[in-house]
């Protein structure tokens, strides 16, 4: 659903300069998303990591070179808030890396403190059961994000998810045509439709959502209407493939 | 509404406390709380909605999860007594839907169409925070009495503790982290329902029954089974093959 914060976050990303004119690659778009997140919130850097359930993954974007280093550090060490957020499927917010509870990442907290980081906020990029990666926010000072800032960070994470799904379907990032939907749309139907399409096409639920969005875009229909047709069995995307 | 027997109230609170002691499944826990809340005050259905930092309220669990009622619970994320209870932190009691279309233009007509004539919404409180609302539907306009409201509010408060207890106390986590995790676990259930419906040629309501029955008969958490199915629909077990003979406990 296109809520106010998502619209605001899209506007922040649009304000970031493009690396080159013309069609933008997903990597360039995610880089702009990280820069926009970093400049819109009271933080010092942002990194975006793509990960797989089997433990693979890699850095997909960062606002600056220190954040890039920080992202790679977690993979090297195999511990940290980013990995924890991914595994648990919920944000991990650590406003003070010197606090006793941060010692649950003994190697990580020591190393990042040396790089001048005092707080980390990690937001999983997920579509229900399927996890795509994590958006990490770094801060050089101790302190929490406010509830509003946390919600804004979640909006940026949501846009990252959408653009990754669009990219799978070959759509240019940041367009989000199917995002504008009835605020009273029946949300659960969309999630149920994802599960149904996953079985129809033998794909994961994240790709199922991408296919639903692509179908809605191609047929110029609302995503919630397409989802409703799938759940009511008026539409089978396997027939359409 | 009939008076709630004290013994029954005591039993319910013992049951809830028992569930909280062990490692528990959040969605199952919220189902149980919803069912007991509906039972205690003779409501036709009860549901729980939680706060999402992005979109306001999101539906989590209900005593009756038929598609007809799910839609009604979800509409309340935007308009209706739940939003009011959530914003003010005060219960909305005995709201007559037949005369409420000016107050809740989107919700009230839908409620009446679904046969819901009276609605009650109780805030889910945790210390100074309101984290959601417990919603009760009645098919008659008869009144919820003050004593009933106290009982349901107590149950709502216990539910709030349950939602946040898992890791919150041990790790001193923030509200947002807990709620985000809880909300995502509901999304996983819906994805699994869809996959089951497609695979087993049943509707989503039946799919949910199959999912619960399978989790129970294999003594696994509902959320774990749902996640396994949603991540790998191709590896879905034969959910029909594990039906309990009879006496499925509610």
GROMACS .gro file of C-alpha atoms in nm:
model
  491
    1UNK     CA    1   0.000   0.000   0.000
    2UNK     CA    2   0.126   0.344  -0.082
    3UNK     CA    3   0.113   0.522   0.252
    4UNK     CA    4   0.240   0.869   0.328
    5UNK     CA    5   0.580   0.755   0.453
    6UNK     CA    6   0.641   0.542   0.145
    7UNK     CA    7   0.557   0.838  -0.078
    8UNK     CA    8   0.790   1.055   0.129
    9UNK     CA    9   1.072   0.799   0.105
   10UNK     CA   10   1.026   0.772  -0.274
   11UNK     CA   11   1.062   1.150  -0.294
   12UNK     CA   12   1.385   1.137  -0.091
   13UNK     CA   13   1.531   0.877  -0.329
   14UNK     CA   14   1.432   1.082  -0.636
   15UNK     CA   15   1.626   1.377  -0.495
   16UNK     CA   16   1.950   1.178  -0.498
   17UNK     CA   17   2.154   1.236  -0.816
   18UNK     CA   18   2.178   0.949  -1.064
   19UNK     CA   19   2.518   0.808  -1.154
   20UNK     CA   20   2.438   0.831  -1.525
   21UNK     CA   21   2.139   0.926  -1.739
   22UNK     CA   22   1.912   0.668  -1.902
   23UNK     CA   23   1.789   0.338  -1.764
   24UNK     CA   24   1.918   0.281  -1.415
   25UNK     CA   25   2.055  -0.053  -1.297
   26UNK     CA   26   1.919  -0.207  -0.978
   27UNK     CA   27   2.264  -0.163  -0.815
   28UNK     CA   28   2.263   0.209  -0.894
   29UNK     CA   29   1.908   0.243  -0.764
   30UNK     CA   30   1.988   0.065  -0.437
   31UNK     CA   31   2.292   0.288  -0.399
   32UNK     CA   32   2.066   0.594  -0.428
   33UNK     CA   33   1.823   0.435  -0.181
   34UNK     CA   34   2.105   0.394   0.073
   35UNK     CA   35   2.221   0.753   0.022
   36UNK     CA   36   1.864   0.882   0.058
   37UNK     CA   37   1.815   0.684   0.380
   38UNK     CA   38   2.144   0.814   0.518
   39UNK     CA   39   2.066   1.178   0.442
   40UNK     CA   40   1.701   1.167   0.557
   41UNK     CA   41   1.760   1.014   0.900
   42UNK     CA   42   1.997   1.115   1.184
   43UNK     CA   43   2.251   0.844   1.100
   44UNK     CA   44   2.602   0.836   0.959
   45UNK     CA   45   2.579   0.555   0.703
   46UNK     CA   46   2.361   0.289   0.541
   47UNK     CA   47   2.435  -0.048   0.385
   48UNK     CA   48   2.212  -0.296   0.206
   49UNK     CA   49   2.291  -0.666   0.204
   50UNK     CA   50   2.126  -0.933  -0.005
   51UNK     CA   51   2.124  -1.269   0.165
   52UNK     CA   52   1.993  -1.620   0.107
   53UNK     CA   53   1.849  -1.870   0.354
   54UNK     CA   54   2.153  -2.091   0.298
   55UNK     CA   55   2.380  -1.820   0.433
   56UNK     CA   56   2.516  -1.678   0.109
   57UNK     CA   57   2.487  -1.317   0.009
   58UNK     CA   58   2.669  -0.996  -0.050
   59UNK     CA   59   2.668  -0.623  -0.025
   60UNK     CA   60   2.430  -0.469  -0.277
   61UNK     CA   61   2.456  -0.103  -0.189
   62UNK     CA   62   2.604   0.144   0.058
   63UNK     CA   63   2.595   0.517   0.117
   64UNK     CA   64   2.972   0.545   0.170
   65UNK     CA   65   3.290   0.339   0.189
   66UNK     CA   66   3.281   0.295   0.568
   67UNK     CA   67   2.933   0.143   0.545
   68UNK     CA   68   3.059  -0.084   0.269
   69UNK     CA   69   3.335  -0.202   0.499
   70UNK     CA   70   3.086  -0.256   0.782
   71UNK     CA   71   2.863  -0.470   0.562
   72UNK     CA   72   3.151  -0.694   0.461
   73UNK     CA   73   3.263  -0.723   0.821
   74UNK     CA   74   2.946  -0.903   0.926
   75UNK     CA   75   2.994  -1.164   0.657
   76UNK     CA   76   3.356  -1.214   0.745
   77UNK     CA   77   3.273  -1.256   1.114
   78UNK     CA   78   2.944  -1.440   1.065
   79UNK     CA   79   2.773  -1.244   1.343
   80UNK     CA   80   2.610  -0.906   1.397
   81UNK     CA   81   2.274  -0.730   1.400
   82UNK     CA   82   2.230  -0.769   1.022
   83UNK     CA   83   2.256  -1.148   1.038
   84UNK     CA   84   2.040  -1.159   1.351
   85UNK     CA   85   1.766  -0.947   1.187
   86UNK     CA   86   1.771  -1.177   0.886
   87UNK     CA   87   1.751  -1.497   1.091
   88UNK     CA   88   1.478  -1.372   1.324
   89UNK     CA   89   1.272  -1.187   1.066
   90UNK     CA   90   1.236  -0.874   1.274
   91UNK     CA   91   1.430  -0.548   1.316
   92UNK     CA   92   1.729  -0.554   1.550
   93UNK     CA   93   1.791  -0.212   1.702
   94UNK     CA   94   2.108  -0.158   1.904
   95UNK     CA   95   2.132   0.205   2.017
   96UNK     CA   96   2.451   0.144   2.218
   97UNK     CA   97   2.713  -0.101   2.096
   98UNK     CA   98   2.906  -0.058   2.421
   99UNK     CA   99   2.610  -0.178   2.628
  100UNK     CA  100   2.648  -0.523   2.789
  101UNK     CA  101   2.381  -0.679   2.563
  102UNK     CA  102   2.584  -0.593   2.252
  103UNK     CA  103   2.845  -0.844   2.367
  104UNK     CA  104   2.624  -1.111   2.209
  105UNK     CA  105   2.827  -1.016   1.900
  106UNK     CA  106   3.173  -1.014   2.069
  107UNK     CA  107   3.388  -0.989   1.758
  108UNK     CA  108   3.150  -0.767   1.567
  109UNK     CA  109   3.097  -0.505   1.837
  110UNK     CA  110   3.471  -0.474   1.902
  111UNK     CA  111   3.546  -0.428   1.532
  112UNK     CA  112   3.274  -0.176   1.455
  113UNK     CA  113   3.356   0.034   1.760
  114UNK     CA  114   3.706   0.065   1.618
  115UNK     CA  115   3.551   0.197   1.296
  116UNK     CA  116   3.371   0.465   1.495
  117UNK     CA  117   3.021   0.312   1.494
  118UNK     CA  118   2.824   0.349   1.819
  119UNK     CA  119   2.476   0.229   1.719
  120UNK     CA  120   2.329  -0.007   1.457
  121UNK     CA  121   1.970  -0.053   1.337
  122UNK     CA  122   1.904  -0.350   1.109
  123UNK     CA  123   1.575  -0.395   0.917
  124UNK     CA  124   1.499  -0.723   0.739
  125UNK     CA  125   1.389  -0.712   0.375
  126UNK     CA  126   1.117  -0.974   0.371
  127UNK     CA  127   0.796  -1.088   0.210
  128UNK     CA  128   0.638  -1.301   0.482
  129UNK     CA  129   0.824  -1.630   0.485
  130UNK     CA  130   1.080  -1.525   0.227
  131UNK     CA  131   1.378  -1.311   0.320
  132UNK     CA  132   1.579  -1.115   0.069
  133UNK     CA  133   1.833  -0.931   0.283
  134UNK     CA  134   1.877  -0.654   0.537
  135UNK     CA  135   1.898  -0.273   0.538
  136UNK     CA  136   2.155  -0.161   0.799
  137UNK     CA  137   2.167   0.189   0.948
  138UNK     CA  138   2.486   0.297   1.125
  139UNK     CA  139   2.531   0.582   1.365
  140UNK     CA  140   2.850   0.736   1.508
  141UNK     CA  141   2.669   0.839   1.826
  142UNK     CA  142   2.486   0.646   2.094
  143UNK     CA  143   2.109   0.682   2.085
  144UNK     CA  144   1.781   0.530   1.965
  145UNK     CA  145   1.574   0.618   1.663
  146UNK     CA  146   1.236   0.773   1.744
  147UNK     CA  147   0.920   0.580   1.661
  148UNK     CA  148   0.870   0.804   1.357
  149UNK     CA  149   1.230   0.757   1.239
  150UNK     CA  150   1.194   0.380   1.282
  151UNK     CA  151   0.877   0.387   1.070
  152UNK     CA  152   1.064   0.591   0.806
  153UNK     CA  153   1.347   0.337   0.801
  154UNK     CA  154   1.088   0.060   0.755
  155UNK     CA  155   0.943   0.255   0.460
  156UNK     CA  156   1.288   0.264   0.292
  157UNK     CA  157   1.326  -0.110   0.357
  158UNK     CA  158   0.984  -0.166   0.198
  159UNK     CA  159   1.089   0.023  -0.115
  160UNK     CA  160   1.407  -0.185  -0.134
  161UNK     CA  161   1.194  -0.503  -0.129
  162UNK     CA  162   0.962  -0.371  -0.402
  163UNK     CA  163   1.247  -0.266  -0.629
  164UNK     CA  164   1.420  -0.604  -0.587
  165UNK     CA  165   1.096  -0.779  -0.685
  166UNK     CA  166   1.046  -0.548  -0.983
  167UNK     CA  167   1.402  -0.613  -1.089
  168UNK     CA  168   1.332  -0.989  -1.097
  169UNK     CA  169   1.060  -0.916  -1.349
  170UNK     CA  170   1.281  -0.692  -1.558
  171UNK     CA  171   1.094  -0.374  -1.465
  172UNK     CA  172   1.295  -0.057  -1.409
  173UNK     CA  173   1.341   0.017  -1.037
  174UNK     CA  174   1.152   0.288  -0.856
  175UNK     CA  175   0.848   0.296  -1.083
  176UNK     CA  176   0.612   0.113  -0.850
  177UNK     CA  177   0.311   0.145  -1.080
  178UNK     CA  178   0.111  -0.126  -0.904
  179UNK     CA  179   0.173   0.030  -0.565
  180UNK     CA  180  -0.111   0.276  -0.578
  181UNK     CA  181  -0.398   0.078  -0.447
  182UNK     CA  182  -0.722   0.106  -0.259
  183UNK     CA  183  -0.634   0.170   0.107
  184UNK     CA  184  -0.922  -0.059   0.196
  185UNK     CA  185  -0.789  -0.338  -0.019
  186UNK     CA  186  -0.812  -0.680   0.131
  187UNK     CA  187  -0.446  -0.730   0.227
  188UNK     CA  188  -0.465  -1.093   0.331
  189UNK     CA  189  -0.596  -1.187  -0.008
  190UNK     CA  190  -0.268  -1.064  -0.154
  191UNK     CA  191  -0.064  -1.284   0.079
  192UNK     CA  192  -0.292  -1.581   0.011
  193UNK     CA  193  -0.258  -1.519  -0.362
  194UNK     CA  194   0.122  -1.526  -0.323
  195UNK     CA  195   0.099  -1.873  -0.170
  196UNK     CA  196  -0.131  -1.992  -0.447
  197UNK     CA  197   0.084  -1.852  -0.728
  198UNK     CA  198   0.395  -2.002  -0.564
  199UNK     CA  199   0.234  -2.346  -0.607
  200UNK     CA  200   0.098  -2.268  -0.955
  201UNK     CA  201   0.437  -2.161  -1.089
  202UNK     CA  202   0.659  -2.367  -0.855
  203UNK     CA  203   0.845  -2.058  -0.736
  204UNK     CA  204   0.908  -1.894  -0.398
  205UNK     CA  205   0.657  -1.654  -0.240
  206UNK     CA  206   0.876  -1.350  -0.315
  207UNK     CA  207   0.886  -1.435  -0.684
  208UNK     CA  208   0.512  -1.511  -0.670
  209UNK     CA  209   0.453  -1.153  -0.554
  210UNK     CA  210   0.676  -1.024  -0.834
  211UNK     CA  211   0.471  -1.223  -1.086
  212UNK     CA  212   0.145  -1.089  -0.945
  213UNK     CA  213   0.275  -0.734  -0.965
  214UNK     CA  214   0.399  -0.788  -1.319
  215UNK     CA  215   0.062  -0.931  -1.422
  216UNK     CA  216  -0.123  -0.637  -1.265
  217UNK     CA  217   0.111  -0.394  -1.440
  218UNK     CA  218   0.086  -0.566  -1.778
  219UNK     CA  219  -0.294  -0.586  -1.768
  220UNK     CA  220  -0.331  -0.240  -1.616
  221UNK     CA  221  -0.531  -0.372  -1.322
  222UNK     CA  222  -0.508  -0.315  -0.950
  223UNK     CA  223  -0.290  -0.560  -0.760
  224UNK     CA  224  -0.569  -0.628  -0.510
  225UNK     CA  225  -0.813  -0.716  -0.793
  226UNK     CA  226  -0.565  -0.957  -0.947
  227UNK     CA  227  -0.505  -1.116  -0.606
  228UNK     CA  228  -0.881  -1.148  -0.556
  229UNK     CA  229  -0.917  -1.329  -0.890
  230UNK     CA  230  -0.640  -1.571  -0.795
  231UNK     CA  231  -0.794  -1.654  -0.455
  232UNK     CA  232  -1.139  -1.693  -0.616
  233UNK     CA  233  -0.976  -1.919  -0.877
  234UNK     CA  234  -1.079  -1.703  -1.168
  235UNK     CA  235  -0.711  -1.662  -1.260
  236UNK     CA  236  -0.428  -1.915  -1.271
  237UNK     CA  237  -0.092  -1.762  -1.362
  238UNK     CA  238   0.032  -2.102  -1.484
  239UNK     CA  239  -0.220  -2.079  -1.770
  240UNK     CA  240  -0.086  -1.736  -1.848
  241UNK     CA  241   0.284  -1.823  -1.849
  242UNK     CA  242  -2.556  -1.036   2.803
  243UNK     CA  243  -2.552  -1.307   3.065
  244UNK     CA  244  -2.338  -1.274   3.373
  245UNK     CA  245  -1.993  -1.433   3.344
  246UNK     CA  246  -1.944  -1.709   3.601
  247UNK     CA  247  -1.646  -1.635   3.824
  248UNK     CA  248  -1.517  -1.992   3.801
  249UNK     CA  249  -1.504  -1.970   3.425
  250UNK     CA  250  -1.311  -1.643   3.439
  251UNK     CA  251  -1.060  -1.800   3.676
  252UNK     CA  252  -1.020  -2.103   3.449
  253UNK     CA  253  -0.953  -1.886   3.148
  254UNK     CA  254  -0.684  -1.685   3.324
  255UNK     CA  255  -0.515  -2.001   3.447
  256UNK     CA  256  -0.521  -2.138   3.092
  257UNK     CA  257  -0.367  -1.818   2.955
  258UNK     CA  258  -0.098  -1.813   3.225
  259UNK     CA  259  -0.019  -2.180   3.153
  260UNK     CA  260   0.033  -2.104   2.787
  261UNK     CA  261   0.268  -1.818   2.868
  262UNK     CA  262   0.497  -2.030   3.083
  263UNK     CA  263   0.623  -2.257   2.807
  264UNK     CA  264   0.773  -2.167   2.475
  265UNK     CA  265   0.460  -2.080   2.284
  266UNK     CA  266   0.335  -2.009   1.937
  267UNK     CA  267   0.222  -1.648   1.909
  268UNK     CA  268  -0.060  -1.695   1.660
  269UNK     CA  269  -0.199  -1.996   1.849
  270UNK     CA  270  -0.184  -1.794   2.171
  271UNK     CA  271  -0.375  -1.504   2.016
  272UNK     CA  272  -0.634  -1.745   1.879
  273UNK     CA  273  -0.690  -1.887   2.221
  274UNK     CA  274  -0.726  -1.541   2.377
  275UNK     CA  275  -0.975  -1.442   2.103
  276UNK     CA  276  -1.183  -1.755   2.152
  277UNK     CA  277  -1.193  -1.715   2.528
  278UNK     CA  278  -1.283  -1.346   2.505
  279UNK     CA  279  -1.574  -1.425   2.272
  280UNK     CA  280  -1.690  -1.709   2.495
  281UNK     CA  281  -1.676  -1.514   2.820
  282UNK     CA  282  -1.905  -1.236   2.706
  283UNK     CA  283  -2.114  -1.434   2.454
  284UNK     CA  284  -1.985  -1.240   2.155
  285UNK     CA  285  -2.032  -1.399   1.814
  286UNK     CA  286  -1.666  -1.335   1.730
  287UNK     CA  287  -1.356  -1.173   1.877
  288UNK     CA  288  -1.038  -1.059   1.703
  289UNK     CA  289  -0.702  -0.902   1.786
  290UNK     CA  290  -0.536  -0.621   1.593
  291UNK     CA  291  -0.180  -0.500   1.649
  292UNK     CA  292  -0.013  -0.168   1.576
  293UNK     CA  293   0.216  -0.150   1.275
  294UNK     CA  294   0.452   0.150   1.265
  295UNK     CA  295   0.380   0.190   0.896
  296UNK     CA  296   0.009   0.143   0.847
  297UNK     CA  297  -0.171   0.165   1.176
  298UNK     CA  298  -0.354  -0.148   1.285
  299UNK     CA  299  -0.311  -0.495   1.140
  300UNK     CA  300  -0.522  -0.801   1.205
  301UNK     CA  301  -0.351  -1.085   1.394
  302UNK     CA  302  -0.601  -1.352   1.503
  303UNK     CA  303  -0.972  -1.415   1.558
  304UNK     CA  304  -1.199  -1.667   1.724
  305UNK     CA  305  -1.359  -1.730   1.384
  306UNK     CA  306  -1.136  -1.683   1.082
  307UNK     CA  307  -1.391  -1.722   0.807
  308UNK     CA  308  -1.315  -1.495   0.514
  309UNK     CA  309  -1.635  -1.299   0.578
  310UNK     CA  310  -1.518  -1.192   0.923
  311UNK     CA  311  -1.151  -1.152   0.828
  312UNK     CA  312  -1.249  -0.878   0.590
  313UNK     CA  313  -1.445  -0.703   0.862
  314UNK     CA  314  -1.150  -0.721   1.100
  315UNK     CA  315  -0.919  -0.584   0.836
  316UNK     CA  316  -1.138  -0.290   0.742
  317UNK     CA  317  -1.092  -0.179   1.101
  318UNK     CA  318  -0.727  -0.110   1.035
  319UNK     CA  319  -0.855   0.216   0.885
  320UNK     CA  320  -1.201   0.291   1.018
  321UNK     CA  321  -1.409   0.170   1.310
  322UNK     CA  322  -1.420   0.123   1.687
  323UNK     CA  323  -1.076  -0.047   1.698
  324UNK     CA  324  -0.900   0.256   1.555
  325UNK     CA  325  -1.078   0.476   1.811
  326UNK     CA  326  -0.984   0.246   2.102
  327UNK     CA  327  -0.626   0.232   1.974
  328UNK     CA  328  -0.592   0.610   1.935
  329UNK     CA  329  -0.759   0.709   2.261
  330UNK     CA  330  -0.649   0.414   2.474
  331UNK     CA  331  -1.008   0.389   2.599
  332UNK     CA  332  -1.259   0.110   2.540
  333UNK     CA  333  -1.542   0.162   2.291
  334UNK     CA  334  -1.836  -0.035   2.429
  335UNK     CA  335  -2.180  -0.119   2.289
  336UNK     CA  336  -2.135   0.068   1.965
  337UNK     CA  337  -2.464   0.016   1.778
  338UNK     CA  338  -2.377  -0.044   1.413
  339UNK     CA  339  -2.727   0.028   1.288
  340UNK     CA  340  -2.688   0.394   1.390
  341UNK     CA  341  -2.312   0.440   1.343
  342UNK     CA  342  -2.274   0.495   0.969
  343UNK     CA  343  -2.197   0.865   1.023
  344UNK     CA  344  -1.923   0.786   1.276
  345UNK     CA  345  -1.765   0.494   1.088
  346UNK     CA  346  -1.878   0.532   0.726
  347UNK     CA  347  -1.662   0.247   0.592
  348UNK     CA  348  -1.698   0.003   0.876
  349UNK     CA  349  -2.056   0.030   1.007
  350UNK     CA  350  -2.242  -0.058   0.683
  351UNK     CA  351  -2.009  -0.355   0.625
  352UNK     CA  352  -2.067  -0.472   0.983
  353UNK     CA  353  -2.445  -0.461   0.948
  354UNK     CA  354  -2.425  -0.642   0.614
  355UNK     CA  355  -2.224  -0.918   0.786
  356UNK     CA  356  -2.487  -0.950   1.060
  357UNK     CA  357  -2.284  -0.769   1.326
  358UNK     CA  358  -2.509  -0.529   1.515
  359UNK     CA  359  -2.297  -0.429   1.814
  360UNK     CA  360  -1.918  -0.386   1.834
  361UNK     CA  361  -1.684  -0.343   2.130
  362UNK     CA  362  -1.316  -0.250   2.111
  363UNK     CA  363  -1.078  -0.279   2.406
  364UNK     CA  364  -0.728  -0.127   2.388
  365UNK     CA  365  -0.430  -0.360   2.425
  366UNK     CA  366  -0.213  -0.180   2.676
  367UNK     CA  367   0.145  -0.230   2.781
  368UNK     CA  368   0.261   0.012   3.044
  369UNK     CA  369   0.202   0.354   2.885
  370UNK     CA  370   0.179   0.220   2.532
  371UNK     CA  371  -0.128   0.109   2.344
  372UNK     CA  372  -0.012  -0.167   2.108
  373UNK     CA  373  -0.342  -0.270   1.949
  374UNK     CA  374  -0.703  -0.355   2.025
  375UNK     CA  375  -0.926  -0.649   2.107
  376UNK     CA  376  -1.243  -0.646   1.904
  377UNK     CA  377  -1.577  -0.811   1.990
  378UNK     CA  378  -1.871  -0.857   1.752
  379UNK     CA  379  -2.227  -0.923   1.865
  380UNK     CA  380  -2.516  -1.034   1.646
  381UNK     CA  381  -2.756  -0.853   1.880
  382UNK     CA  382  -2.751  -0.501   2.019
  383UNK     CA  383  -2.770  -0.613   2.383
  384UNK     CA  384  -2.531  -0.434   2.613
  385UNK     CA  385  -2.192  -0.533   2.750
  386UNK     CA  386  -2.203  -0.453   3.121
  387UNK     CA  387  -1.924  -0.270   3.312
  388UNK     CA  388  -1.822  -0.593   3.487
  389UNK     CA  389  -1.783  -0.764   3.149
  390UNK     CA  390  -1.570  -0.476   3.023
  391UNK     CA  391  -1.333  -0.519   3.319
  392UNK     CA  392  -1.292  -0.889   3.247
  393UNK     CA  393  -1.225  -0.838   2.879
  394UNK     CA  394  -0.983  -0.553   2.955
  395UNK     CA  395  -0.790  -0.782   3.190
  396UNK     CA  396  -0.775  -1.047   2.920
  397UNK     CA  397  -0.654  -0.785   2.669
  398UNK     CA  398  -0.380  -0.677   2.910
  399UNK     CA  399  -0.263  -1.037   2.947
  400UNK     CA  400  -0.263  -1.076   2.569
  401UNK     CA  401  -0.040  -0.769   2.540
  402UNK     CA  402   0.210  -0.922   2.782
  403UNK     CA  403   0.199  -1.247   2.586
  404UNK     CA  404   0.271  -1.077   2.256
  405UNK     CA  405   0.578  -0.907   2.389
  406UNK     CA  406   0.705  -1.155   2.643
  407UNK     CA  407   0.899  -1.387   2.419
  408UNK     CA  408   1.235  -1.219   2.399
  409UNK     CA  409   1.148  -0.871   2.513
  410UNK     CA  410   1.207  -0.915   2.882
  411UNK     CA  411   1.535  -1.097   2.846
  412UNK     CA  412   1.686  -0.863   2.593
  413UNK     CA  413   1.523  -0.533   2.676
  414UNK     CA  414   1.404  -0.495   2.320
  415UNK     CA  415   1.196  -0.214   2.185
  416UNK     CA  416   0.827  -0.246   2.109
  417UNK     CA  417   0.874  -0.195   1.736
  418UNK     CA  418   1.104  -0.492   1.693
  419UNK     CA  419   0.862  -0.726   1.867
  420UNK     CA  420   0.557  -0.601   1.682
  421UNK     CA  421   0.724  -0.621   1.341
  422UNK     CA  422   0.817  -0.981   1.405
  423UNK     CA  423   0.464  -1.063   1.525
  424UNK     CA  424   0.301  -0.901   1.222
  425UNK     CA  425   0.525  -1.084   0.980
  426UNK     CA  426   0.434  -1.417   1.141
  427UNK     CA  427   0.070  -1.349   1.047
  428UNK     CA  428   0.170  -1.279   0.684
  429UNK     CA  429   0.346  -1.617   0.675
  430UNK     CA  430   0.025  -1.792   0.786
  431UNK     CA  431  -0.168  -1.628   0.499
  432UNK     CA  432   0.097  -1.729   0.242
  433UNK     CA  433   0.084  -2.088   0.372
  434UNK     CA  434  -0.298  -2.086   0.354
  435UNK     CA  435  -0.278  -1.988  -0.013
  436UNK     CA  436  -0.020  -2.256  -0.093
  437UNK     CA  437  -0.228  -2.523   0.083
  438UNK     CA  438  -0.549  -2.409  -0.088
  439UNK     CA  439  -0.385  -2.438  -0.429
  440UNK     CA  440  -0.210  -2.769  -0.359
  441UNK     CA  441  -0.504  -2.947  -0.194
  442UNK     CA  442  -0.788  -2.790  -0.396
  443UNK     CA  443  -0.965  -2.643  -0.094
  444UNK     CA  444  -1.066  -2.286  -0.008
  445UNK     CA  445  -0.848  -2.071   0.219
  446UNK     CA  446  -1.074  -2.124   0.522
  447UNK     CA  447  -1.040  -2.501   0.487
  448UNK     CA  448  -0.668  -2.459   0.424
  449UNK     CA  449  -0.631  -2.291   0.762
  450UNK     CA  450  -0.812  -2.580   0.933
  451UNK     CA  451  -0.582  -2.830   0.762
  452UNK     CA  452  -0.277  -2.630   0.868
  453UNK     CA  453  -0.384  -2.617   1.233
  454UNK     CA  454  -0.483  -2.981   1.246
  455UNK     CA  455  -0.151  -3.087   1.097
  456UNK     CA  456   0.051  -2.871   1.339
  457UNK     CA  457  -0.144  -3.012   1.633
  458UNK     CA  458  -0.128  -3.376   1.537
  459UNK     CA  459   0.246  -3.345   1.480
  460UNK     CA  460   0.294  -3.135   1.793
  461UNK     CA  461   0.462  -2.858   1.601
  462UNK     CA  462   0.415  -2.484   1.624
  463UNK     CA  463   0.162  -2.342   1.380
  464UNK     CA  464   0.409  -2.071   1.277
  465UNK     CA  465   0.689  -2.321   1.210
  466UNK     CA  466   0.471  -2.543   0.989
  467UNK     CA  467   0.339  -2.238   0.801
  468UNK     CA  468   0.690  -2.106   0.741
  469UNK     CA  469   0.815  -2.442   0.611
  470UNK     CA  470   0.523  -2.460   0.367
  471UNK     CA  471   0.556  -2.100   0.250
  472UNK     CA  472   0.932  -2.128   0.194
  473UNK     CA  473   0.910  -2.457   0.007
  474UNK     CA  474   0.556  -2.523  -0.122
  475UNK     CA  475   0.684  -2.811  -0.337
  476UNK     CA  476   0.790  -2.998  -0.025
  477UNK     CA  477   0.450  -2.963   0.141
  478UNK     CA  478   0.343  -3.269   0.343
  479UNK     CA  479   0.012  -3.439   0.269
  480UNK     CA  480  -0.203  -3.246   0.513
  481UNK     CA  481  -0.502  -3.473   0.459
  482UNK     CA  482  -0.298  -3.775   0.554
  483UNK     CA  483  -0.272  -3.668   0.916
  484UNK     CA  484  -0.632  -3.601   1.014
  485UNK     CA  485  -0.718  -3.665   1.373
  486UNK     CA  486  -0.994  -3.924   1.408
  487UNK     CA  487  -1.228  -3.714   1.621
  488UNK     CA  488  -1.259  -3.474   1.911
  489UNK     CA  489  -1.032  -3.202   1.779
  490UNK     CA  490  -0.997  -2.976   2.085
  491UNK     CA  491  -1.072  -2.609   2.032
   0.00000   0.00000   0.00000
